[in-house]
Each structure stands twice: as structure tokens, then as C-alpha cells.
Coordinates of C-alpha atoms and ligand atoms in Angstrom, one line a residue:
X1 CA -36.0 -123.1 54.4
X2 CA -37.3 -126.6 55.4
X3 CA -36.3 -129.8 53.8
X4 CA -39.8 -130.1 52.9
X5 CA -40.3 -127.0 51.4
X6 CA -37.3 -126.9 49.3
X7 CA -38.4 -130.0 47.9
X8 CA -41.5 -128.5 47.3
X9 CA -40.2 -126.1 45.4
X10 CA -37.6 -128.4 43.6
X11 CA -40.8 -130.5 42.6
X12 CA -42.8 -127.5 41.6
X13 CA -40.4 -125.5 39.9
X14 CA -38.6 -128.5 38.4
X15 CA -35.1 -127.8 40.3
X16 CA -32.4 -129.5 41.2
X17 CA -33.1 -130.6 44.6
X18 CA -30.7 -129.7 47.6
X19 CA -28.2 -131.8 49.6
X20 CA -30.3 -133.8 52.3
X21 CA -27.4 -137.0 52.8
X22 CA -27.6 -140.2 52.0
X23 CA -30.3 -140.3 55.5
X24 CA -33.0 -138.6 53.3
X25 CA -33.3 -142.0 51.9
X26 CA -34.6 -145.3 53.7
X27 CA -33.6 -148.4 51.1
X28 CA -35.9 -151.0 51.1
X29 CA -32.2 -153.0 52.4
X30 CA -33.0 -151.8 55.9
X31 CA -36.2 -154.5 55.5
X32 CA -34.3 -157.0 54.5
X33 CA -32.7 -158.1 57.8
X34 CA -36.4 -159.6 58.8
X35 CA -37.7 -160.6 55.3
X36 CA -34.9 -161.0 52.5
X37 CA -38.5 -160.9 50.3
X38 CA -42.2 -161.2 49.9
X39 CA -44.2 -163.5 47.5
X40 CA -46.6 -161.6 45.8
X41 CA -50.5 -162.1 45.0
X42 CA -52.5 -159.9 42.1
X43 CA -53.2 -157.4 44.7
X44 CA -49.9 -156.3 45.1
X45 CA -50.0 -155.6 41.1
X46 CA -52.5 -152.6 41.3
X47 CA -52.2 -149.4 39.4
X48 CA -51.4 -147.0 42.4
X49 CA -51.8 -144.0 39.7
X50 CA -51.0 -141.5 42.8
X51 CA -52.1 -137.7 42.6
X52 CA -48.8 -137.0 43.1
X53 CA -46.0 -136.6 40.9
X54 CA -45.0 -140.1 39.8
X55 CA -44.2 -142.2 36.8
X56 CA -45.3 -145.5 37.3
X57 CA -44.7 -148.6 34.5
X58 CA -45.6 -151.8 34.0
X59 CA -43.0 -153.4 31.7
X60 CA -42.8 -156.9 29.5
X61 CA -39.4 -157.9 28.4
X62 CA -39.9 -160.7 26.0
X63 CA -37.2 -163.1 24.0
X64 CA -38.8 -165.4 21.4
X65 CA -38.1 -168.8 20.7
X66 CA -36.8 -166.9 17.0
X67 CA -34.7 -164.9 18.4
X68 CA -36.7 -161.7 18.7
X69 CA -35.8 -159.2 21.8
X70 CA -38.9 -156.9 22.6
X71 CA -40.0 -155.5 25.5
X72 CA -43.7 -153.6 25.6
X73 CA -44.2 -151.1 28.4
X74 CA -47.0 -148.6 29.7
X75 CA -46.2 -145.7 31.3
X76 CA -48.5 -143.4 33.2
X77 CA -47.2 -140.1 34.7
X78 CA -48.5 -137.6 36.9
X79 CA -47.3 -133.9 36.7
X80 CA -47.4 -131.8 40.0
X81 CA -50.6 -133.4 40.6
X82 CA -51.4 -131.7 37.6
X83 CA -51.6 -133.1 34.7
X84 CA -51.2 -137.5 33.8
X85 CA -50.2 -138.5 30.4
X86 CA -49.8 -142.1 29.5
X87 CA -47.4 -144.0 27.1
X88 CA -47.2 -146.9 24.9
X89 CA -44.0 -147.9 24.0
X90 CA -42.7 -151.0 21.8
X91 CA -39.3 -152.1 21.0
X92 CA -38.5 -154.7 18.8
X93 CA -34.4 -156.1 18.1
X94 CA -34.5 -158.7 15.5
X95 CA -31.6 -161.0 15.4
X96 CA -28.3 -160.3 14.1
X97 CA -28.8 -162.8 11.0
X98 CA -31.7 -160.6 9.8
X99 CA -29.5 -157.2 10.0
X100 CA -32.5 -155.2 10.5
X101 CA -32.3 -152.0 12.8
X102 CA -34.1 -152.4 16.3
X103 CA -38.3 -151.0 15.5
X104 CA -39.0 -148.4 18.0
X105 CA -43.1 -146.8 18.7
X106 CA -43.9 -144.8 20.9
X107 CA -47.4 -143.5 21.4
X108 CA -49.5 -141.1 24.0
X109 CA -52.5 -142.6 24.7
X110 CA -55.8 -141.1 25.6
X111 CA -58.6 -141.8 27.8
X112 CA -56.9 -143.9 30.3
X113 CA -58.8 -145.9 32.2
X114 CA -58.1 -148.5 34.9
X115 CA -60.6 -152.1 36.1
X116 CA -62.4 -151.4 39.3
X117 CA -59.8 -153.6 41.2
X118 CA -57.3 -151.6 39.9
X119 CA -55.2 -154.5 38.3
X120 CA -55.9 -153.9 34.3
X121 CA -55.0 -150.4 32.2
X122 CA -57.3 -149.8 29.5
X123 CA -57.0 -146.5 27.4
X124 CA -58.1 -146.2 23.3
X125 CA -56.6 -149.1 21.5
X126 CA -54.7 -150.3 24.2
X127 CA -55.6 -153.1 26.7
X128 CA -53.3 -155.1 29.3
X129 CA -55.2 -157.2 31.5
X130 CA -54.2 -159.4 34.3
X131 CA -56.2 -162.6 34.3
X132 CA -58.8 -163.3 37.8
X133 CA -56.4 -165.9 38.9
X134 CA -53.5 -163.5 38.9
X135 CA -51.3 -165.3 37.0
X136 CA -51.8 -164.1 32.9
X137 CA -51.4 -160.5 31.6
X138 CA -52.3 -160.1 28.2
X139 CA -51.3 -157.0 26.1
X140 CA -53.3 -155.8 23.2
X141 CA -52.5 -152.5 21.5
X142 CA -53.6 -151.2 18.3
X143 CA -51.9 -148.1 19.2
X144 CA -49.5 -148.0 16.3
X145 CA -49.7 -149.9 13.0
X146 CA -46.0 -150.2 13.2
X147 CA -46.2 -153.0 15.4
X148 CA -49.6 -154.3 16.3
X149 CA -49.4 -156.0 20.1
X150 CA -51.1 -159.4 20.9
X151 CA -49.5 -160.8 23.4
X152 CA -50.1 -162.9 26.7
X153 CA -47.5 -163.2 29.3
X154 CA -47.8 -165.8 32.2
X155 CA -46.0 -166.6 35.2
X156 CA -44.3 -170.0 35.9
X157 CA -42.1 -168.5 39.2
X158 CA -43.7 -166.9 42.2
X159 CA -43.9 -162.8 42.0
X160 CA -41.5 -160.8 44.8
X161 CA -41.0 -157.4 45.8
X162 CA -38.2 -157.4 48.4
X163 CA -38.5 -156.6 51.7
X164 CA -41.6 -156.5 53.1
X165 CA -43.7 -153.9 51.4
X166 CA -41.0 -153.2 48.6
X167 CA -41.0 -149.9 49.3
X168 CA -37.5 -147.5 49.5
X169 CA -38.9 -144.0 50.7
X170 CA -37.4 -140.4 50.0
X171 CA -37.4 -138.1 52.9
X172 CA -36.0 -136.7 56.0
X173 CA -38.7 -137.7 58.5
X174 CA -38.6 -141.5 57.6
X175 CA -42.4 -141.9 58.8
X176 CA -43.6 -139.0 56.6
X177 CA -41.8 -139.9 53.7
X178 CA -41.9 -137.5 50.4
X179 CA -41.0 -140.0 47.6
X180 CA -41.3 -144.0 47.0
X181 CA -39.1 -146.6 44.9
X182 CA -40.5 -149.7 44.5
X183 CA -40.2 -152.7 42.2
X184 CA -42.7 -155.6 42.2
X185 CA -40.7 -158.9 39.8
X186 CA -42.5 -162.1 38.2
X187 CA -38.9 -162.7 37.6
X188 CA -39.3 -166.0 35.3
X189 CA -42.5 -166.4 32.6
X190 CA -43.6 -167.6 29.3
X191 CA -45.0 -165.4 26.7
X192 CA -47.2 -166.1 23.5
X193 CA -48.4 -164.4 20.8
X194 CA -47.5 -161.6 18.0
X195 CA -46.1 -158.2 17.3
X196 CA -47.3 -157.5 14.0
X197 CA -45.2 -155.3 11.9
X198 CA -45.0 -154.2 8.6
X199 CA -43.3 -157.4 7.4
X200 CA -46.1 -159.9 9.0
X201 CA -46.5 -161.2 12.4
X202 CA -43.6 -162.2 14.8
X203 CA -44.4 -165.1 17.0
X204 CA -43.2 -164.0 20.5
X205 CA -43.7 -167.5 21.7
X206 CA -40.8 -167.7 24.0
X207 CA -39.1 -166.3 27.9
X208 CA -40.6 -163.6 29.5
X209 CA -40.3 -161.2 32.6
X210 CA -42.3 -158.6 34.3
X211 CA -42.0 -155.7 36.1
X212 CA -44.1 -153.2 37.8
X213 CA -42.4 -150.0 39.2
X214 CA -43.8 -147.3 40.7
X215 CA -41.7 -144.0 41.5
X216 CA -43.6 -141.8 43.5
X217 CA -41.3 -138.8 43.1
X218 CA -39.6 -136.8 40.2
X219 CA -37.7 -139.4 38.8
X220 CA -34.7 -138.0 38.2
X221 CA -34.5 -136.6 41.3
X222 CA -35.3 -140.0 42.6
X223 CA -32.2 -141.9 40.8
X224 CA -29.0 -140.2 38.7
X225 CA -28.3 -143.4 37.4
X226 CA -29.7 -146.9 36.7
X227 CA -28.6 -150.8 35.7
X228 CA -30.5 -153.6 34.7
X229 CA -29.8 -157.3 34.4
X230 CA -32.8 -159.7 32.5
X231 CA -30.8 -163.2 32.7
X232 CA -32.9 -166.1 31.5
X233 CA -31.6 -169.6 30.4
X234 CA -33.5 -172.8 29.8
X235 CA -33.5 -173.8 33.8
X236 CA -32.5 -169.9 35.1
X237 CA -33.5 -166.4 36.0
X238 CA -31.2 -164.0 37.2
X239 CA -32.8 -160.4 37.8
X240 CA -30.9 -157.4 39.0
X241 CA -32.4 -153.5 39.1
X242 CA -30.7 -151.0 40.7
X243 CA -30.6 -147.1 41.2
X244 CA -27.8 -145.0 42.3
X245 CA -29.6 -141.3 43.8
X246 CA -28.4 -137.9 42.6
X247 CA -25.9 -136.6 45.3
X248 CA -29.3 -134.7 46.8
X249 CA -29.5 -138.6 48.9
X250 CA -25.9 -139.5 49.4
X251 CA -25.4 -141.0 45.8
X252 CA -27.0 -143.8 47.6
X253 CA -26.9 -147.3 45.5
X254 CA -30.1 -149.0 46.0
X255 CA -29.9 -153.0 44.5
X256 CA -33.1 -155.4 44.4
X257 CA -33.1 -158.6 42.8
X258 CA -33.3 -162.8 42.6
X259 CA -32.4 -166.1 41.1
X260 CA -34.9 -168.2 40.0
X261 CA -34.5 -172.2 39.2
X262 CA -37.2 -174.0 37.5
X263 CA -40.5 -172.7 38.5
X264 CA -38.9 -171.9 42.2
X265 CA -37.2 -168.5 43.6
X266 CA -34.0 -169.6 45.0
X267 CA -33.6 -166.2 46.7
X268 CA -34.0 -162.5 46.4
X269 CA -33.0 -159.5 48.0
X270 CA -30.6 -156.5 47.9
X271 CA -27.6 -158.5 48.1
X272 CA -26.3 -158.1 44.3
X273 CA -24.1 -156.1 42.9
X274 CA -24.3 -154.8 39.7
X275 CA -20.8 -153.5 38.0
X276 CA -19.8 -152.0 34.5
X277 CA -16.6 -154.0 34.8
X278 CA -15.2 -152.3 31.3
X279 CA -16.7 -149.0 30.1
X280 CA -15.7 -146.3 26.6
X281 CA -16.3 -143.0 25.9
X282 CA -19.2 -142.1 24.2
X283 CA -17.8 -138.6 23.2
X284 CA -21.2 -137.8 21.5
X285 CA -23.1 -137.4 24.9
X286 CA -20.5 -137.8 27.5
X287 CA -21.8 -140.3 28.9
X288 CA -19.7 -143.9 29.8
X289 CA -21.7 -146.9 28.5
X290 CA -20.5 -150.0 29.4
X291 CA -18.4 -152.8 27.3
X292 CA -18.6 -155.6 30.0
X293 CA -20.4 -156.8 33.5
X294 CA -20.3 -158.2 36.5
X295 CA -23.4 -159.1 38.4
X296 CA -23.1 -160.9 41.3
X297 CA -26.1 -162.4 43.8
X298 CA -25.3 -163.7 47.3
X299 CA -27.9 -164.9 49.7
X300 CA -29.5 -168.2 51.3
X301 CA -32.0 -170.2 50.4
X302 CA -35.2 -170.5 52.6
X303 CA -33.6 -173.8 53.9
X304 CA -30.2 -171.9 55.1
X305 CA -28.1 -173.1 52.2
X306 CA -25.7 -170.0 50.7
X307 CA -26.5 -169.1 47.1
X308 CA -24.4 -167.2 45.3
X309 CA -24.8 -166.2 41.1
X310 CA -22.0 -164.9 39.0
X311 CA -22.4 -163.8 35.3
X312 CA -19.5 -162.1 34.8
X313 CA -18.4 -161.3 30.8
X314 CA -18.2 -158.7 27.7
X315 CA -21.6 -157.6 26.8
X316 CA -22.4 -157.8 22.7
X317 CA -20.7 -155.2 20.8
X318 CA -24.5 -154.3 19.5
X319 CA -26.5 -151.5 21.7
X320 CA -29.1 -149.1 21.4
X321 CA -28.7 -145.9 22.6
X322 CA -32.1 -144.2 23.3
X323 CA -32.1 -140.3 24.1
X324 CA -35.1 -140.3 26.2
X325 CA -36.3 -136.6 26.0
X326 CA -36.0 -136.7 22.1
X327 CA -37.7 -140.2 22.0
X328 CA -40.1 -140.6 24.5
X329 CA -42.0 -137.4 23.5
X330 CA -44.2 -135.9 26.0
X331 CA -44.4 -136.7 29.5
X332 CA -41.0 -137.0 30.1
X333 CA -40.1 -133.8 29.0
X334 CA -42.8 -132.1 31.1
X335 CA -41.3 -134.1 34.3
X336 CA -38.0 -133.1 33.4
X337 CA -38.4 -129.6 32.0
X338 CA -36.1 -127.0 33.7
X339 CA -33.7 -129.4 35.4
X340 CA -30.6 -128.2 35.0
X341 CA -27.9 -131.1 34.5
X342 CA -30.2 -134.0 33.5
X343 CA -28.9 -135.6 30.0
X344 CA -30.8 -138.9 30.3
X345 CA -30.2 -141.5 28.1
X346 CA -30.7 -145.2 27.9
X347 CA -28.1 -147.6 26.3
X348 CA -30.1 -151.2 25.2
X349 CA -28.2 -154.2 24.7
X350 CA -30.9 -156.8 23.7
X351 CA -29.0 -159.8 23.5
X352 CA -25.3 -161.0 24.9
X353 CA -25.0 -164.9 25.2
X354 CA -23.3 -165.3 28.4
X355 CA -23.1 -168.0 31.4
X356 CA -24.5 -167.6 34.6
X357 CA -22.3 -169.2 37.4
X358 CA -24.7 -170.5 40.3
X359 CA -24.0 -172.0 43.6
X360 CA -26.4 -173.6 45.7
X361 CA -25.5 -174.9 48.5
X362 CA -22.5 -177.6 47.8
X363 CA -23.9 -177.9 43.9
X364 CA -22.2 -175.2 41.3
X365 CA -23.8 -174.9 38.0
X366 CA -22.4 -173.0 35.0
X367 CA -25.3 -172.6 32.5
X368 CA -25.6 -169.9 29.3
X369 CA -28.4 -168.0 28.9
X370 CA -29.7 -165.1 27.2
X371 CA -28.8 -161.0 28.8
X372 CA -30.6 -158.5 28.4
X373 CA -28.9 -155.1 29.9
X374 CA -29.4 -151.7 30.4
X375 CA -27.2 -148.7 31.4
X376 CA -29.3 -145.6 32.2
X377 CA -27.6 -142.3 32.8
X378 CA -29.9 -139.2 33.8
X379 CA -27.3 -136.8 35.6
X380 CA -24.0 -136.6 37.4
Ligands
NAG401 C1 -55.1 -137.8 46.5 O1 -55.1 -139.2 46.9 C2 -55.2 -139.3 48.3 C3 -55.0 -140.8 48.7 O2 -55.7 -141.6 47.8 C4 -56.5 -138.7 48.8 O3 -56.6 -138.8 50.2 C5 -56.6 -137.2 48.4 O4 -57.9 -136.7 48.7 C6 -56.4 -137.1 46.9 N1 -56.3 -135.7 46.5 C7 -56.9 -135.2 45.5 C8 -56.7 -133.7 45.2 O5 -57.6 -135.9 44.7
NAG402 C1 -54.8 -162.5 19.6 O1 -54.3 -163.7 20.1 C2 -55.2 -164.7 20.5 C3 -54.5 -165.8 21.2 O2 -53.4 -166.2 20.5 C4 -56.0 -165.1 19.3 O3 -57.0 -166.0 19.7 C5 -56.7 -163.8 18.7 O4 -57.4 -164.2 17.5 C6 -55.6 -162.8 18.4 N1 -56.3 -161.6 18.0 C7 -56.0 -160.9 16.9 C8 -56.7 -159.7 16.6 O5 -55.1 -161.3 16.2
NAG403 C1 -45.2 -149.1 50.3 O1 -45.6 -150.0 49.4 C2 -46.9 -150.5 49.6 C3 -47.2 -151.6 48.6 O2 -46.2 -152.6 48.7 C4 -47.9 -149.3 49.5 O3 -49.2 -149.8 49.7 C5 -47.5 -148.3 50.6 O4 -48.4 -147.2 50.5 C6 -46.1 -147.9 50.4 N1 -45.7 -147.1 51.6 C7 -45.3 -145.8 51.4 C8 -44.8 -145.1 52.7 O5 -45.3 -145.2 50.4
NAG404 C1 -31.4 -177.6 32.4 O1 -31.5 -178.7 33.3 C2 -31.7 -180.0 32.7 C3 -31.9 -181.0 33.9 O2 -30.9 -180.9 34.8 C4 -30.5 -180.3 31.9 O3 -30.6 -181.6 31.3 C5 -30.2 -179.2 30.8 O4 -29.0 -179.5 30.1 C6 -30.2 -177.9 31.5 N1 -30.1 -176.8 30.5 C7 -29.0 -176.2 30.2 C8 -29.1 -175.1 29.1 O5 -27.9 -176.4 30.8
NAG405 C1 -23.8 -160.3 51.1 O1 -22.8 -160.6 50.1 C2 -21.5 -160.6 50.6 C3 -20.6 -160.9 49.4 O2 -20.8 -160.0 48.3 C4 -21.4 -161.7 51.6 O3 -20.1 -161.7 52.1 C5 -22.4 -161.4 52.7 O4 -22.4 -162.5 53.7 C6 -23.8 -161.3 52.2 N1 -24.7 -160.9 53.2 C7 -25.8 -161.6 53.4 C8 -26.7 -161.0 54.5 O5 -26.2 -162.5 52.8
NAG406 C1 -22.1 -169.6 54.0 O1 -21.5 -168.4 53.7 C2 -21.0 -167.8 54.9 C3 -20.4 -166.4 54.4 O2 -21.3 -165.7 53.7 C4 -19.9 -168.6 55.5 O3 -19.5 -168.1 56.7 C5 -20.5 -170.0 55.8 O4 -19.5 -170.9 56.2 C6 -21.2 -170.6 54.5 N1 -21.8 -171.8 54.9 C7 -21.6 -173.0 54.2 C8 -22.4 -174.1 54.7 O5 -20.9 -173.0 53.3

């Protein structure tokens, strides 16, 4: 059979898809020999909503001046070209002092709806808007009376994709590709506002980052495993995403991300690593979360000085593991259904105080900030 038809058919009947080699995928990397990364304007943060099979997010991670952790996220998904469903999901992780367990809502949302330009997600209770200039979103969802959203979110760095369009592409003919990967970053922003909850209103006054992501393909046929590094200090952002394909595309380790200083990117690209330099057993799932990481950034500045970042520590014994096809009802489950082998599940840890060793140049700073981390596993 063709590639393309057995990919077909693995996106149809929900397969496993077979062996193409790590060729079958083009990382966005390859771009970054002519263009380490692009600045972004408000049209690069449109809603593709494809009529393809995708799951496409736009996600807030947020750390309050009180020492809140949330993050707020929309999710739309297209089945097949069949059937969309969207998603609103909130997570809240209140300080240790309080010893309250992390508030989880999760809601389907109806009659979605995007703005003519393409750039704002409306659907019944739900609203996240980005301002004309580009530069604000804000976030209101009545969608659950758990926790009441009112939040704006505005940048203070530039926005980046890397590469030039952002874009990693699934596929064995390269210039008819049959998946995308991309992430569009405002690495470094301020939020303000509430979550209301049962117990009153939580000021989310405080650090902020943004991401769009678009995965224009089954996504666990897309990536088999995923790690995510949201560094912010007082004068810092260090960003890392990365995606490791199922064996289907080599078991090919895709990394994006940037160091920001003040209101400046200092660079961004693919060249980061991101390591679970200490992992256990979780014998419940079988999965191997981690207890400790190493992310490291190396690049140059636009003016030719090397930049390299370091955080490099144990993460907080405290984490979150999320079973996503028991709580993240619906869409994910349709995506999923029939793949044999996929166990996803998403381990949280909202908040490890840790330093972030960074180089620019001749000047080394050692600075601690705030981590938030994630350790996704889908399949083997
Ligand atoms: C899907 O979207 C593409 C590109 O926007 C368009 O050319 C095509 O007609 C659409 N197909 C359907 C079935 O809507
Ligand atoms: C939402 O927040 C804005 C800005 O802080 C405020 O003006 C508005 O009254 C709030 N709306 C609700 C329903 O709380
Ligand atoms: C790559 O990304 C851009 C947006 O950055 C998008 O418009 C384009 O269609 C994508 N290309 C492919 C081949 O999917
Ligand atoms: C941030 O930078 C300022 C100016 O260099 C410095 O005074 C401050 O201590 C830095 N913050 C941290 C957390 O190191
Ligand atoms: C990528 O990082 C490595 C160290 O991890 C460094 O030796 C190499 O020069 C970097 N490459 C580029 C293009 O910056
Ligand atoms: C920058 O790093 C490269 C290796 O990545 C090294 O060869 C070069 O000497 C460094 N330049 C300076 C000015 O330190």
C-alpha cells in the first residue's frame, strides 16, 4: 500500500500508523540554519480550525503574585473532518501553605464560534479575545461555577515561532506534507484578573505565558512523548517544548524554545535540550515520571554573542498526574479511540523554585525563578 494510504487508513480507522523513518518527518530545525526565529504579529495568532483532523489549543499558564499556579486552555478538535468538539479547561494549584488539592474543570463547549479575522474564540459562556493592537488576550468563561475566569493576559516580550513559518510537517513527500506541528510563544507576559471559585476570587495578578499550538494530525500519532519547561523569574523567561514522535517517524526529538531578558528575546530556536535527569517508577501506570531536570539553551544573540541557559535541579516532590482519556472527557477519547498502545497521561508540577544559570556573552547570571514542568507520556 502507499505511505499515504496507510496513513489514511491509520487516521480513519484510528490505527497505529506504520514505520515511515525518522525522513517522514521535516523539523522545523532544518529552518533554523537561515532564521534561528521569527517575531510574530496578531496574524500569526489565527485560529487555523482546519477540516482536517487536528487538535489545536491556545493555552495561558499563569503564576500569581500569591502564589497561585493556573493555567486556562481552549481546545478545539476536528475528528476525521468529521466532527469538532471544543474544550474548556482550568487548573488551579494553590500554594503549599494552603494544603488544598489542585481544582481541576473541564467543560465541552457549544456553539463555537470564531471573530471574522480569525484571532478571538467565542462559544456559550466562553470568550477569549485578543485586543486590535495584538498585544492583550482576555479570557472570560462562565463555563463552570467552579472557577469563574476573568482574566487578561498581555505581552511585555516579542511573540516567536521558530524558524521561519514554525511549522515541523509529517510526511513522506516533504512538499505535500500530511501532518503539521507548530508552536507560536509570547514567552514572557503579565496577567490580571480573577478565577473565582467557591472560596471567593483569586487575584491572578502576576507572570504569564502563552502558547498557541496547532497539530494538524492525530496527535498521538504526531508525538509518543512530550516535555515542557515554563521558567519565569523577576528579570527571566526560559521556554522549552518538545515532542519526541512514536517510532512511526524515527522516534524523532523535535525541541523549540527561548530565553527572554527584560522585555527582550535573547534567543530562540531548537537548540535546547530538555532531560529527566532523575526518574521513579510509577508502578500504577508504568509510566517513568521524572524527579529532576536539566534544560539546557545554547544559541547567539542577534549581535553574535553566545548565549547559553542552564536550569539544572530536583523538581518539587508535589505533582499532578492527570489521566487524559478519564479527565478530559470527550474529544480526546474520540481522537484516540481504537489505538492500540496509547496510555496518555500528563504528570503537572506547578511550582519548583529553581535557578536558571544564564550566559550572555562574557556576563553569567545565576537567578531563581519560578518552574513550571510537564512530562507527558502517550505511548512507547
Ligand atoms: C477544507 O479547507 C480547505 C482549505 O481551507 C478548502 O480548500 C476545502 O474546500 C475545505 N473542505 C471542506 C470539505 O470544507
Ligand atoms: C472582569 O475584569 C474586569 C477588569 O478587571 C472588570 O472591569 C470587570 O468588572 C470584571 N467582570 C466581572 C464580571 O467580574
Ligand atoms: C506552516 O505554518 C504557517 C503559519 O506559520 C501556515 O500558514 C502554513 O500553512 C503551514 N504550512 C504547512 C505546510 O502546513
Ligand atoms: C533583576 O535585575 C535587577 C537589575 O539588574 C536586579 O537588581 C535584581 O536583583 C534582579 N532580580 C533577581 C531576582 O535576581
Ligand atoms: C548547539 O548546542 C551545542 C551544545 O549543546 C553547541 O555545541 C552548538 O554550537 C550549538 N549549535 C548552534 C548552531 O548554536
Ligand atoms: C561561542 O561558542 C562557540 C562554540 O559554540 C565557540 O567556538 C566560540 O569560541 C564562542 N565565542 C566566544 C566569543 O566565546
Amino acid at each position: 500500500m502507499m505511505s499515504w494510504a496507510k496513513q489514511k487508513l491509520a487516521d480513519v480507522a484510528g490505527t497505529r500508523e506504520p514505520i515511515y523513518g525518522p525522513e517522514a518527518i521535516q523539523s522545523v530545525a532544518k529552518q533554523t540554519e537561515t532564521a534561528p526565529y521569527t517575531e510574530l504579529t496578531r496574524k500569526d495568532f489565527t485560529w487555523s480550525h482546519l477540516n482536517t483532523t487536528c487538535v489545536e489549543t491556545e493555552v495561558f499558564y499563569l503564576m500569581s503574585e500569591g502564589g497561585q499556579i493556573a493555567f486556562v486552555q481552549v481546545i478545539y478538535s476536528n475528528v476525521a473532518g468529521l466532527r469538532t468538539t471544543s474544550q474548556f479547561n482550568c487548573k488551579i494549584y494553590y500554594p503549599k501553605s494552603a494544603n488544598k488539592p489542585s481544582l481541576w474543570s473541564s467543560d465541552q463547549l457549544a456553539n463555537v464560534d470564531f471573530s471574522d479575522d480569525e484571532n478571538s474564540f467565542y462559544a456559550d459562556n466562553l470568550a477569549v479575545e485578543l485586543s486590535e493592537d495584538g498585544n492583550t488576550y482576555t479570557i472570560k468563561s462562565l463555563t463552570n461555577q467552579a472557577s469563574v475566569v476573568n482574566l487578561s493576559v498581555t505581552r511585555t516580550a516579542p511573540a516567536f515561532h521558530v524558524g521561519k513559518d514554525g511549522n515541523s510537517t509529517f510526511g513522506t513527500d516533504p512538499n505535500a506534507p500530511w501532518g503539521t506541528m507548530r508552536h507560536a510563544f509570547w514567552p514572557r507576559a503579565t496577567s490580571s484578573g480573577t478565577i473565582t471559585t467557591a472560596d471567593g476570587a483569586i487575584d491572578f495578578e502576576g507572570k504569564a505565558c502563552f502558547i498557541h499550538c496547532l497539530q494538524g494530525m492525530k496527535p498521538h500519532h504526531a508525538a509518543a512523548k512530550w516535555k515542557f519547561c515554563n521558567f519565569q523569574s523577576e528579570n527571566y523567561s526560559a521556554i522549552a517544548m518538545e515532542f519526541i514522535t512514536p517510532p512511526s517517524y524515527g522516534s524523532t526529538t523535535v525541541t523549540v524554545g527561548g530565553i527572554t531578558k527584560g522585555n527582550e528575546i535573547v534567543w530562540a530556536g531548537t537548540n535546547c535540550t530538555t532531560t529527566w535527569s532523575k526518574v521513579k517508577d510509577d508502578a500504577e501506570v508504568g509510566w517513568q515520571p521524572p524527579e529532576a531536570v536539566k534544560f539546557e539553551w545554547n544559541g547567539k544573540t542577534k549581535d553574535g554573542k553566545n548565549v547559553t541557559g542552564l536550569i539544572d535541579g530536583p523538581l518539587d516532590e508535589h505533582y499532578d498526574r492527570v489521566d487524559i482519556m478519564a479527565e478530559v472527557p470527550g474529544f480526546i477519547k474520540q481522537i484516540v479511540a481504537g489505538a492500540a498502545g496509547t496510555k496518555p497521561y500528563i504528570y503537572q508540577y506547578p511550582k519548583t523554585t529553581i535557578s536558571l544559570k544564564v550566559k550572555i556573552g562574557e556576563e553569567e547570571v545565576v537567578e531563581e525563578g519560578i518552574l513550571y514542568a510537564e512530562a507527558t507520556f502517550i505511548s512507547e
